[in-house]
mmCIF file of C-alpha atoms in Angstrom:
data_model
loop_
_atom_site.group_PDB
_atom_site.id
_atom_site.type_symbol
_atom_site.label_atom_id
_atom_site.label_comp_id
_atom_site.label_asym_id
_atom_site.label_seq_id
_atom_site.Cartn_x
_atom_site.Cartn_y
_atom_site.Cartn_z
ATOM 1 C CA UNK A 1 -97.837 68.939 -32.486
ATOM 2 C CA UNK A 2 -94.362 70.416 -32.500
ATOM 3 C CA UNK A 3 -94.166 70.125 -28.728
ATOM 4 C CA UNK A 4 -95.159 66.481 -28.789
ATOM 5 C CA UNK A 5 -92.527 65.735 -31.396
ATOM 6 C CA UNK A 6 -89.821 67.422 -29.309
ATOM 7 C CA UNK A 7 -90.950 65.587 -26.198
ATOM 8 C CA UNK A 8 -90.844 62.235 -27.989
ATOM 9 C CA UNK A 9 -87.322 63.027 -29.258
ATOM 10 C CA UNK A 10 -86.159 63.939 -25.762
ATOM 11 C CA UNK A 11 -87.602 60.739 -24.349
ATOM 12 C CA UNK A 12 -85.734 58.699 -26.957
ATOM 13 C CA UNK A 13 -82.507 60.544 -26.172
ATOM 14 C CA UNK A 14 -83.032 60.016 -22.441
ATOM 15 C CA UNK A 15 -83.574 56.296 -23.050
ATOM 16 C CA UNK A 16 -80.385 56.120 -25.104
ATOM 17 C CA UNK A 17 -78.475 57.901 -22.315
ATOM 18 C CA UNK A 18 -79.858 55.417 -19.809
ATOM 19 C CA UNK A 19 -78.682 52.536 -22.014
ATOM 20 C CA UNK A 20 -75.260 54.139 -22.436
ATOM 21 C CA UNK A 21 -75.028 54.645 -18.674
ATOM 22 C CA UNK A 22 -75.869 50.973 -18.163
ATOM 23 C CA UNK A 23 -73.116 49.951 -20.576
ATOM 24 C CA UNK A 24 -70.647 52.298 -18.881
ATOM 25 C CA UNK A 25 -71.667 50.914 -15.502
ATOM 26 C CA UNK A 26 -71.068 47.344 -16.680
ATOM 27 C CA UNK A 27 -67.699 48.370 -18.073
ATOM 28 C CA UNK A 28 -66.873 50.046 -14.779
ATOM 29 C CA UNK A 29 -67.753 46.883 -12.886
ATOM 30 C CA UNK A 30 -65.541 44.859 -15.240
ATOM 31 C CA UNK A 31 -62.684 47.313 -14.767
ATOM 32 C CA UNK A 32 -63.079 47.128 -10.994
ATOM 33 C CA UNK A 33 -62.998 43.328 -11.154
ATOM 34 C CA UNK A 34 -59.866 43.482 -13.317
ATOM 35 C CA UNK A 35 -58.274 45.901 -10.851
ATOM 36 C CA UNK A 36 -59.065 43.520 -8.004
ATOM 37 C CA UNK A 37 -57.502 40.669 -9.994
ATOM 38 C CA UNK A 38 -54.390 42.757 -10.704
ATOM 39 C CA UNK A 39 -54.108 43.679 -7.040
ATOM 40 C CA UNK A 40 -54.275 39.991 -6.090
ATOM 41 C CA UNK A 41 -51.682 39.124 -8.744
ATOM 42 C CA UNK A 42 -49.421 41.917 -7.532
ATOM 43 C CA UNK A 43 -49.741 40.668 -3.977
ATOM 44 C CA UNK A 44 -48.866 37.134 -5.110
ATOM 45 C CA UNK A 45 -45.874 38.462 -7.056
ATOM 46 C CA UNK A 46 -44.672 40.392 -4.036
ATOM 47 C CA UNK A 47 -44.993 37.265 -1.912
ATOM 48 C CA UNK A 48 -43.107 35.203 -4.529
ATOM 49 C CA UNK A 49 -40.426 37.902 -4.708
ATOM 50 C CA UNK A 50 -39.913 37.659 -0.966
ATOM 51 C CA UNK A 51 -39.693 33.856 -1.214
ATOM 52 C CA UNK A 52 -37.148 34.146 -4.033
ATOM 53 C CA UNK A 53 -35.094 36.568 -1.984
ATOM 54 C CA UNK A 54 -35.057 34.072 0.880
ATOM 55 C CA UNK A 55 -34.105 31.266 -1.537
ATOM 56 C CA UNK A 56 -31.378 33.463 -3.028
ATOM 57 C CA UNK A 57 -29.906 34.156 0.384
ATOM 58 C CA UNK A 58 -30.027 30.441 1.179
ATOM 59 C CA UNK A 59 -28.347 29.644 -2.168
ATOM 60 C CA UNK A 60 -25.639 32.190 -1.451
ATOM 61 C CA UNK A 61 -24.948 30.557 1.917
ATOM 62 C CA UNK A 62 -24.906 27.106 0.294
ATOM 63 C CA UNK A 63 -22.597 28.379 -2.427
ATOM 64 C CA UNK A 64 -20.282 29.802 0.213
ATOM 65 C CA UNK A 65 -20.204 26.431 2.006
ATOM 66 C CA UNK A 66 -19.522 24.633 -1.286
ATOM 67 C CA UNK A 67 -16.678 27.013 -2.093
ATOM 68 C CA UNK A 68 -15.205 26.429 1.360
ATOM 69 C CA UNK A 69 -15.488 22.662 0.853
ATOM 70 C CA UNK A 70 -13.918 23.018 -2.589
ATOM 71 C CA UNK A 71 -10.995 24.967 -1.129
ATOM 72 C CA UNK A 72 -10.582 22.290 1.523
ATOM 73 C CA UNK A 73 -10.641 19.521 -1.097
ATOM 74 C CA UNK A 74 -8.121 21.395 -3.213
ATOM 75 C CA UNK A 75 -5.830 21.679 -0.208
ATOM 76 C CA UNK A 76 -6.286 17.981 0.598
ATOM 77 C CA UNK A 77 -5.541 17.109 -3.018
ATOM 78 C CA UNK A 78 -2.406 19.250 -2.930
ATOM 79 C CA UNK A 79 -1.328 17.556 0.311
ATOM 80 C CA UNK A 80 -2.053 14.157 -1.216
ATOM 81 C CA UNK A 81 0.001 14.895 -4.325
ATOM 82 C CA UNK A 82 2.849 16.088 -2.119
ATOM 83 C CA UNK A 83 2.563 12.857 -0.140
ATOM 84 C CA UNK A 84 2.640 10.829 -3.369
ATOM 85 C CA UNK A 85 5.833 12.598 -4.433
ATOM 86 C CA UNK A 86 7.310 12.021 -0.980
ATOM 87 C CA UNK A 87 6.430 8.312 -1.110
ATOM 88 C CA UNK A 88 7.881 8.096 -4.589
ATOM 89 C CA UNK A 89 11.168 9.572 -3.389
ATOM 90 C CA UNK A 90 11.209 7.271 -0.346
ATOM 91 C CA UNK A 91 10.446 4.264 -2.525
ATOM 92 C CA UNK A 92 13.199 5.102 -4.998
ATOM 93 C CA UNK A 93 15.675 5.803 -2.192
ATOM 94 C CA UNK A 94 14.766 2.581 -0.372
ATOM 95 C CA UNK A 95 15.215 0.521 -3.537
ATOM 96 C CA UNK A 96 18.584 2.105 -4.295
ATOM 97 C CA UNK A 97 19.674 1.589 -0.674
ATOM 98 C CA UNK A 98 18.597 -2.050 -0.700
ATOM 99 C CA UNK A 99 20.472 -2.783 -3.909
ATOM 100 C CA UNK A 100 23.641 -0.887 -3.007
ATOM 101 C CA UNK A 101 23.884 -1.315 0.769
ATOM 102 C CA UNK A 102 26.403 -4.155 0.608
ATOM 103 C CA UNK A 103 28.136 -3.414 -2.670
ATOM 104 C CA UNK A 104 31.377 -1.692 -1.519
ATOM 105 C CA UNK A 105 34.494 -3.832 -0.966
ATOM 106 C CA UNK A 106 37.194 -5.787 -2.690
ATOM 107 C CA UNK A 107 36.487 -7.827 -5.822
ATOM 108 C CA UNK A 108 37.452 -11.352 -6.679
ATOM 109 C CA UNK A 109 38.267 -10.907 -10.341
ATOM 110 C CA UNK A 110 36.993 -13.685 -12.568
ATOM 111 C CA UNK A 111 38.689 -14.987 -15.707
ATOM 112 C CA UNK A 112 37.115 -15.754 -19.029
ATOM 113 C CA UNK A 113 37.333 -19.465 -18.346
ATOM 114 C CA UNK A 114 35.488 -19.176 -15.009
ATOM 115 C CA UNK A 115 32.303 -17.919 -16.728
ATOM 116 C CA UNK A 116 31.221 -16.315 -13.445
ATOM 117 C CA UNK A 117 32.358 -15.131 -10.065
ATOM 118 C CA UNK A 118 33.364 -16.646 -6.754
ATOM 119 C CA UNK A 119 33.193 -14.748 -3.473
ATOM 120 C CA UNK A 120 33.446 -15.489 0.223
ATOM 121 C CA UNK A 121 31.164 -13.312 2.360
ATOM 122 C CA UNK A 122 32.300 -11.823 5.614
ATOM 123 C CA UNK A 123 30.096 -10.928 8.576
ATOM 124 C CA UNK A 124 32.682 -8.861 10.446
ATOM 125 C CA UNK A 125 32.561 -5.089 9.821
ATOM 126 C CA UNK A 126 36.296 -4.865 10.558
ATOM 127 C CA UNK A 127 37.226 -7.619 8.120
ATOM 128 C CA UNK A 128 37.940 -6.801 4.482
ATOM 129 C CA UNK A 129 34.644 -6.627 2.595
ATOM 130 C CA UNK A 130 33.826 -8.676 -0.446
ATOM 131 C CA UNK A 131 31.988 -7.443 -3.493
ATOM 132 C CA UNK A 132 31.110 -8.886 -6.851
ATOM 133 C CA UNK A 133 32.214 -5.705 -8.588
ATOM 134 C CA UNK A 134 35.662 -4.477 -9.514
ATOM 135 C CA UNK A 135 37.866 -3.091 -6.745
ATOM 136 C CA UNK A 136 36.891 0.418 -5.765
ATOM 137 C CA UNK A 137 33.844 0.370 -8.017
ATOM 138 C CA UNK A 138 30.632 1.862 -6.700
ATOM 139 C CA UNK A 139 27.549 0.427 -8.429
ATOM 140 C CA UNK A 140 25.456 2.857 -10.437
ATOM 141 C CA UNK A 141 22.293 3.917 -8.627
ATOM 142 C CA UNK A 142 19.095 2.452 -9.937
ATOM 143 C CA UNK A 143 17.094 5.007 -11.891
ATOM 144 C CA UNK A 144 13.663 5.756 -10.380
ATOM 145 C CA UNK A 145 11.149 3.405 -11.904
ATOM 146 C CA UNK A 146 8.516 0.831 -11.221
ATOM 147 C CA UNK A 147 9.103 -1.253 -8.126
ATOM 148 C CA UNK A 148 7.166 -4.315 -9.136
ATOM 149 C CA UNK A 149 6.931 -6.014 -5.760
ATOM 150 C CA UNK A 150 6.563 -5.250 -2.079
ATOM 151 C CA UNK A 151 7.204 -8.160 0.207
ATOM 152 C CA UNK A 152 6.511 -8.938 3.810
ATOM 153 C CA UNK A 153 9.624 -11.088 4.089
ATOM 154 C CA UNK A 154 12.909 -11.126 2.157
ATOM 155 C CA UNK A 155 15.175 -12.055 5.018
ATOM 156 C CA UNK A 156 15.327 -10.360 8.410
ATOM 157 C CA UNK A 157 17.504 -7.430 7.331
ATOM 158 C CA UNK A 158 15.546 -6.580 4.193
ATOM 159 C CA UNK A 159 12.187 -7.012 5.920
ATOM 160 C CA UNK A 160 13.247 -4.635 8.696
ATOM 161 C CA UNK A 161 14.310 -2.010 6.157
ATOM 162 C CA UNK A 162 11.019 -2.224 4.294
ATOM 163 C CA UNK A 163 8.975 -2.265 7.506
ATOM 164 C CA UNK A 164 9.916 1.356 8.172
ATOM 165 C CA UNK A 165 8.221 2.361 4.927
ATOM 166 C CA UNK A 166 5.063 0.344 5.595
ATOM 167 C CA UNK A 167 4.309 1.343 9.158
ATOM 168 C CA UNK A 168 1.058 3.297 9.531
ATOM 169 C CA UNK A 169 0.571 4.246 5.886
ATOM 170 C CA UNK A 170 -0.392 2.980 2.471
ATOM 171 C CA UNK A 171 2.660 1.397 0.882
ATOM 172 C CA UNK A 172 3.576 2.568 -2.589
ATOM 173 C CA UNK A 173 3.499 -0.493 -4.808
ATOM 174 C CA UNK A 174 4.267 0.790 -8.288
ATOM 175 C CA UNK A 175 4.437 4.072 -10.195
ATOM 176 C CA UNK A 176 4.491 4.954 -13.870
ATOM 177 C CA UNK A 177 4.861 8.468 -15.295
ATOM 178 C CA UNK A 178 4.081 8.195 -18.989
ATOM 179 C CA UNK A 179 1.053 7.950 -21.285
ATOM 180 C CA UNK A 180 -0.710 4.624 -20.979
ATOM 181 C CA UNK A 181 -3.142 2.991 -23.449
ATOM 182 C CA UNK A 182 -5.681 2.082 -20.761
ATOM 183 C CA UNK A 183 -5.655 5.453 -19.005
ATOM 184 C CA UNK A 184 -9.153 6.734 -18.157
ATOM 185 C CA UNK A 185 -7.969 10.151 -19.374
ATOM 186 C CA UNK A 186 -7.204 8.901 -22.888
ATOM 187 C CA UNK A 187 -4.378 6.919 -24.428
ATOM 188 C CA UNK A 188 -2.106 9.941 -24.958
ATOM 189 C CA UNK A 189 -2.619 11.638 -21.614
ATOM 190 C CA UNK A 190 0.430 11.789 -19.313
ATOM 191 C CA UNK A 191 -0.588 9.982 -16.153
ATOM 192 C CA UNK A 192 0.837 9.147 -12.757
ATOM 193 C CA UNK A 193 -0.262 5.578 -12.015
ATOM 194 C CA UNK A 194 0.301 3.692 -8.797
ATOM 195 C CA UNK A 195 -0.935 0.707 -6.831
ATOM 196 C CA UNK A 196 -1.212 0.577 -3.069
ATOM 197 C CA UNK A 197 -2.312 -1.871 -0.434
ATOM 198 C CA UNK A 198 -3.259 -1.401 3.202
ATOM 199 C CA UNK A 199 -0.406 -2.665 5.359
ATOM 200 C CA UNK A 200 -2.257 -2.342 8.660
ATOM 201 C CA UNK A 201 -3.986 -5.698 8.188
ATOM 202 C CA UNK A 202 -1.471 -7.153 5.773
ATOM 203 C CA UNK A 203 -3.567 -6.130 2.783
ATOM 204 C CA UNK A 204 -5.883 -9.101 3.203
ATOM 205 C CA UNK A 205 -9.414 -8.677 1.875
ATOM 206 C CA UNK A 206 -12.149 -11.083 0.875
ATOM 207 C CA UNK A 207 -10.444 -11.455 -2.524
ATOM 208 C CA UNK A 208 -7.060 -12.145 -0.939
ATOM 209 C CA UNK A 209 -4.746 -9.182 -1.513
ATOM 210 C CA UNK A 210 -6.555 -5.839 -1.362
ATOM 211 C CA UNK A 211 -5.086 -3.272 -3.733
ATOM 212 C CA UNK A 212 -6.128 0.085 -5.197
ATOM 213 C CA UNK A 213 -5.231 1.491 -8.613
ATOM 214 C CA UNK A 214 -4.901 5.274 -8.704
ATOM 215 C CA UNK A 215 -4.586 7.453 -11.820
ATOM 216 C CA UNK A 216 -3.436 11.062 -11.467
ATOM 217 C CA UNK A 217 -3.605 13.507 -14.376
ATOM 218 C CA UNK A 218 -2.838 17.017 -13.225
ATOM 219 C CA UNK A 219 -5.441 17.837 -10.598
ATOM 220 C CA UNK A 220 -7.760 14.982 -11.574
ATOM 221 C CA UNK A 221 -7.648 11.759 -9.559
ATOM 222 C CA UNK A 222 -9.433 8.489 -10.249
ATOM 223 C CA UNK A 223 -9.305 5.274 -8.270
ATOM 224 C CA UNK A 224 -10.676 1.779 -8.468
ATOM 225 C CA UNK A 225 -10.383 -1.394 -6.421
ATOM 226 C CA UNK A 226 -8.240 -3.985 -8.189
ATOM 227 C CA UNK A 227 -8.065 -6.705 -5.542
ATOM 228 C CA UNK A 228 -7.251 -10.014 -7.174
ATOM 229 C CA UNK A 229 -7.910 -8.650 -10.675
ATOM 230 C CA UNK A 230 -5.991 -8.057 -13.892
ATOM 231 C CA UNK A 231 -4.888 -4.412 -14.334
ATOM 232 C CA UNK A 232 -4.205 -3.950 -18.021
ATOM 233 C CA UNK A 233 -1.416 -6.522 -18.245
ATOM 234 C CA UNK A 234 -0.518 -6.156 -14.582
ATOM 235 C CA UNK A 235 -1.669 -9.123 -12.507
ATOM 236 C CA UNK A 236 -2.055 -8.534 -8.777
ATOM 237 C CA UNK A 237 -1.557 -11.803 -6.973
ATOM 238 C CA UNK A 238 -0.223 -13.224 -3.756
ATOM 239 C CA UNK A 239 3.205 -14.783 -4.149
ATOM 240 C CA UNK A 240 5.160 -17.178 -1.998
ATOM 241 C CA UNK A 241 5.496 -16.363 1.698
ATOM 242 C CA UNK A 242 2.866 -13.633 1.573
ATOM 243 C CA UNK A 243 4.554 -11.413 -1.032
ATOM 244 C CA UNK A 244 2.511 -9.249 -3.355
ATOM 245 C CA UNK A 245 3.750 -9.666 -6.916
ATOM 246 C CA UNK A 246 2.781 -7.473 -9.856
ATOM 247 C CA UNK A 247 4.003 -8.475 -13.294
ATOM 248 C CA UNK A 248 3.491 -6.747 -16.625
ATOM 249 C CA UNK A 249 3.447 -8.827 -19.791
ATOM 250 C CA UNK A 250 4.369 -5.768 -21.838
ATOM 251 C CA UNK A 251 7.103 -4.539 -19.515
ATOM 252 C CA UNK A 252 9.927 -6.249 -21.389
ATOM 253 C CA UNK A 253 10.424 -7.904 -24.758
ATOM 254 C CA UNK A 254 11.030 -11.611 -25.195
ATOM 255 C CA UNK A 255 14.630 -12.626 -24.603
ATOM 256 C CA UNK A 256 15.486 -9.605 -22.466
ATOM 257 C CA UNK A 257 14.425 -10.977 -19.092
ATOM 258 C CA UNK A 258 17.036 -12.642 -16.919
ATOM 259 C CA UNK A 259 16.688 -14.740 -13.788
ATOM 260 C CA UNK A 260 19.482 -14.841 -11.219
ATOM 261 C CA UNK A 261 18.597 -17.695 -8.891
ATOM 262 C CA UNK A 262 19.782 -19.883 -6.017
ATOM 263 C CA UNK A 263 21.837 -17.279 -4.155
ATOM 264 C CA UNK A 264 22.123 -19.553 -1.106
ATOM 265 C CA UNK A 265 19.686 -18.453 1.631
ATOM 266 C CA UNK A 266 21.275 -15.038 2.112
ATOM 267 C CA UNK A 267 19.665 -11.945 0.604
ATOM 268 C CA UNK A 268 23.076 -10.238 0.746
ATOM 269 C CA UNK A 269 24.162 -12.476 -2.132
ATOM 270 C CA UNK A 270 21.199 -11.323 -4.172
ATOM 271 C CA UNK A 271 22.137 -7.699 -3.584
ATOM 272 C CA UNK A 272 25.702 -8.440 -4.639
ATOM 273 C CA UNK A 273 24.441 -10.158 -7.761
ATOM 274 C CA UNK A 274 22.286 -7.199 -8.764
ATOM 275 C CA UNK A 275 25.190 -4.841 -8.085
ATOM 276 C CA UNK A 276 27.361 -6.973 -10.338
ATOM 277 C CA UNK A 277 24.780 -6.769 -13.127
ATOM 278 C CA UNK A 278 24.817 -2.999 -12.704
ATOM 279 C CA UNK A 279 28.609 -2.848 -12.737
ATOM 280 C CA UNK A 280 29.082 -5.096 -15.760
ATOM 281 C CA UNK A 281 26.249 -3.934 -17.986
ATOM 282 C CA UNK A 282 24.876 -0.697 -16.501
ATOM 283 C CA UNK A 283 21.423 -1.405 -17.925
ATOM 284 C CA UNK A 284 19.315 -2.563 -14.988
ATOM 285 C CA UNK A 285 16.325 -0.253 -14.537
ATOM 286 C CA UNK A 286 14.718 -2.148 -11.663
ATOM 287 C CA UNK A 287 14.180 -5.710 -10.484
ATOM 288 C CA UNK A 288 10.978 -7.089 -11.943
ATOM 289 C CA UNK A 289 10.799 -9.366 -8.919
ATOM 290 C CA UNK A 290 12.866 -10.270 -5.873
ATOM 291 C CA UNK A 291 11.699 -13.367 -4.079
ATOM 292 C CA UNK A 292 12.654 -16.429 -2.083
ATOM 293 C CA UNK A 293 11.483 -19.919 -2.990
ATOM 294 C CA UNK A 294 10.066 -22.557 -0.674
ATOM 295 C CA UNK A 295 13.561 -23.460 0.511
ATOM 296 C CA UNK A 296 14.361 -19.834 1.301
ATOM 297 C CA UNK A 297 16.825 -19.453 -1.565
ATOM 298 C CA UNK A 298 16.738 -16.008 -3.129
ATOM 299 C CA UNK A 299 16.436 -15.059 -6.771
ATOM 300 C CA UNK A 300 15.985 -11.862 -8.789
ATOM 301 C CA UNK A 301 14.242 -11.321 -12.102
ATOM 302 C CA UNK A 302 15.809 -8.456 -14.050
ATOM 303 C CA UNK A 303 15.540 -6.821 -17.453
ATOM 304 C CA UNK A 304 18.350 -6.125 -19.905
ATOM 305 C CA UNK A 305 18.124 -3.619 -22.735
ATOM 306 C CA UNK A 306 18.746 -6.186 -25.457
ATOM 307 C CA UNK A 307 18.494 -9.939 -25.863
ATOM 308 C CA UNK A 308 22.237 -9.995 -26.612
ATOM 309 C CA UNK A 309 23.037 -8.392 -23.267
ATOM 310 C CA UNK A 310 20.797 -10.919 -21.527
ATOM 311 C CA UNK A 311 22.640 -13.773 -23.265
ATOM 312 C CA UNK A 312 26.014 -12.337 -22.212
ATOM 313 C CA UNK A 313 24.795 -11.926 -18.636
ATOM 314 C CA UNK A 314 23.620 -15.546 -18.561
ATOM 315 C CA UNK A 315 26.973 -16.670 -19.930
ATOM 316 C CA UNK A 316 28.800 -14.603 -17.310
ATOM 317 C CA UNK A 317 26.756 -15.675 -14.293
ATOM 318 C CA UNK A 318 25.485 -19.186 -14.884
ATOM 319 C CA UNK A 319 27.658 -21.722 -13.079
ATOM 320 C CA UNK A 320 29.385 -19.159 -10.863
ATOM 321 C CA UNK A 321 29.585 -19.847 -7.169
ATOM 322 C CA UNK A 322 28.804 -17.948 -4.008
ATOM 323 C CA UNK A 323 30.207 -19.286 -0.756
ATOM 324 C CA UNK A 324 30.785 -22.602 -2.472
ATOM 325 C CA UNK A 325 27.249 -22.841 -3.897
ATOM 326 C CA UNK A 326 26.396 -22.683 -7.587
ATOM 327 C CA UNK A 327 24.461 -19.704 -8.886
ATOM 328 C CA UNK A 328 22.057 -20.221 -11.773
ATOM 329 C CA UNK A 329 21.316 -17.612 -14.434
ATOM 330 C CA UNK A 330 18.722 -18.299 -17.108
ATOM 331 C CA UNK A 331 16.267 -16.622 -19.447
ATOM 332 C CA UNK A 332 12.593 -16.721 -18.557
#
């Protein structure tokens, strides 16, 4: 009986061992499956790592190309800013030359009763020159500022002078170097603002005059097409005889603008008149406009510092004569 009991116990233990072995075998199979899954995942990760390395190398090459392009753009921007400064100097020099080119000579002094001036022009270089200023007086140079108009024709001499600036390049129309309320960089940001037009085809686009507004603030540059549109208070429009006129309603205060008109049909008289304004009052910053009317008679629109100075200038010029023809001076 004891033997039978021991045998039965051993059989039960053997059965339990068999069951445990079956459980261990199932666990082993599960572990093997998990190992296979991990191997597959590792292989996929290795493949993805290789792909990422290839992408990284490609990104590095692209980054290098972008940096090269950036360096090139920075250099182009530097060249462009240098060109803008060069054009600004040329524009200022050309304006000063135009205004002062004929202003040296001998004056015809006017009296208080004449309320103006009377001169007789001479065409001979060897003959004594005639100026509207005092004898020996050299007009003050015009301070660099906004040249409000570029024209295709202001008389043969003036047109030839300006043609040298226009040939093969964008012509500088106007420049401001101060904060501006409509600046895209903010109202208080110091900006360099200019307008240009393409002179190769006369600046003619589908809207008439084609012009571009450019804002420069440090290294940042923004542009927009302003053909035939209102720029802040600057109106871009085509004037008489193909001139491009830009006027600013906020440029001057009421009563300070002065029109010197009907200077015969000779632009030299207009230059003399502007030189005389400079000599007498020393307050002209730049002509707001220089133009010729339908009859080819020249006039200049200028700005005085005060309304009183404008009134005195009108009193001094209106009714004066040039080469026997009356010169008009009036507020506008």
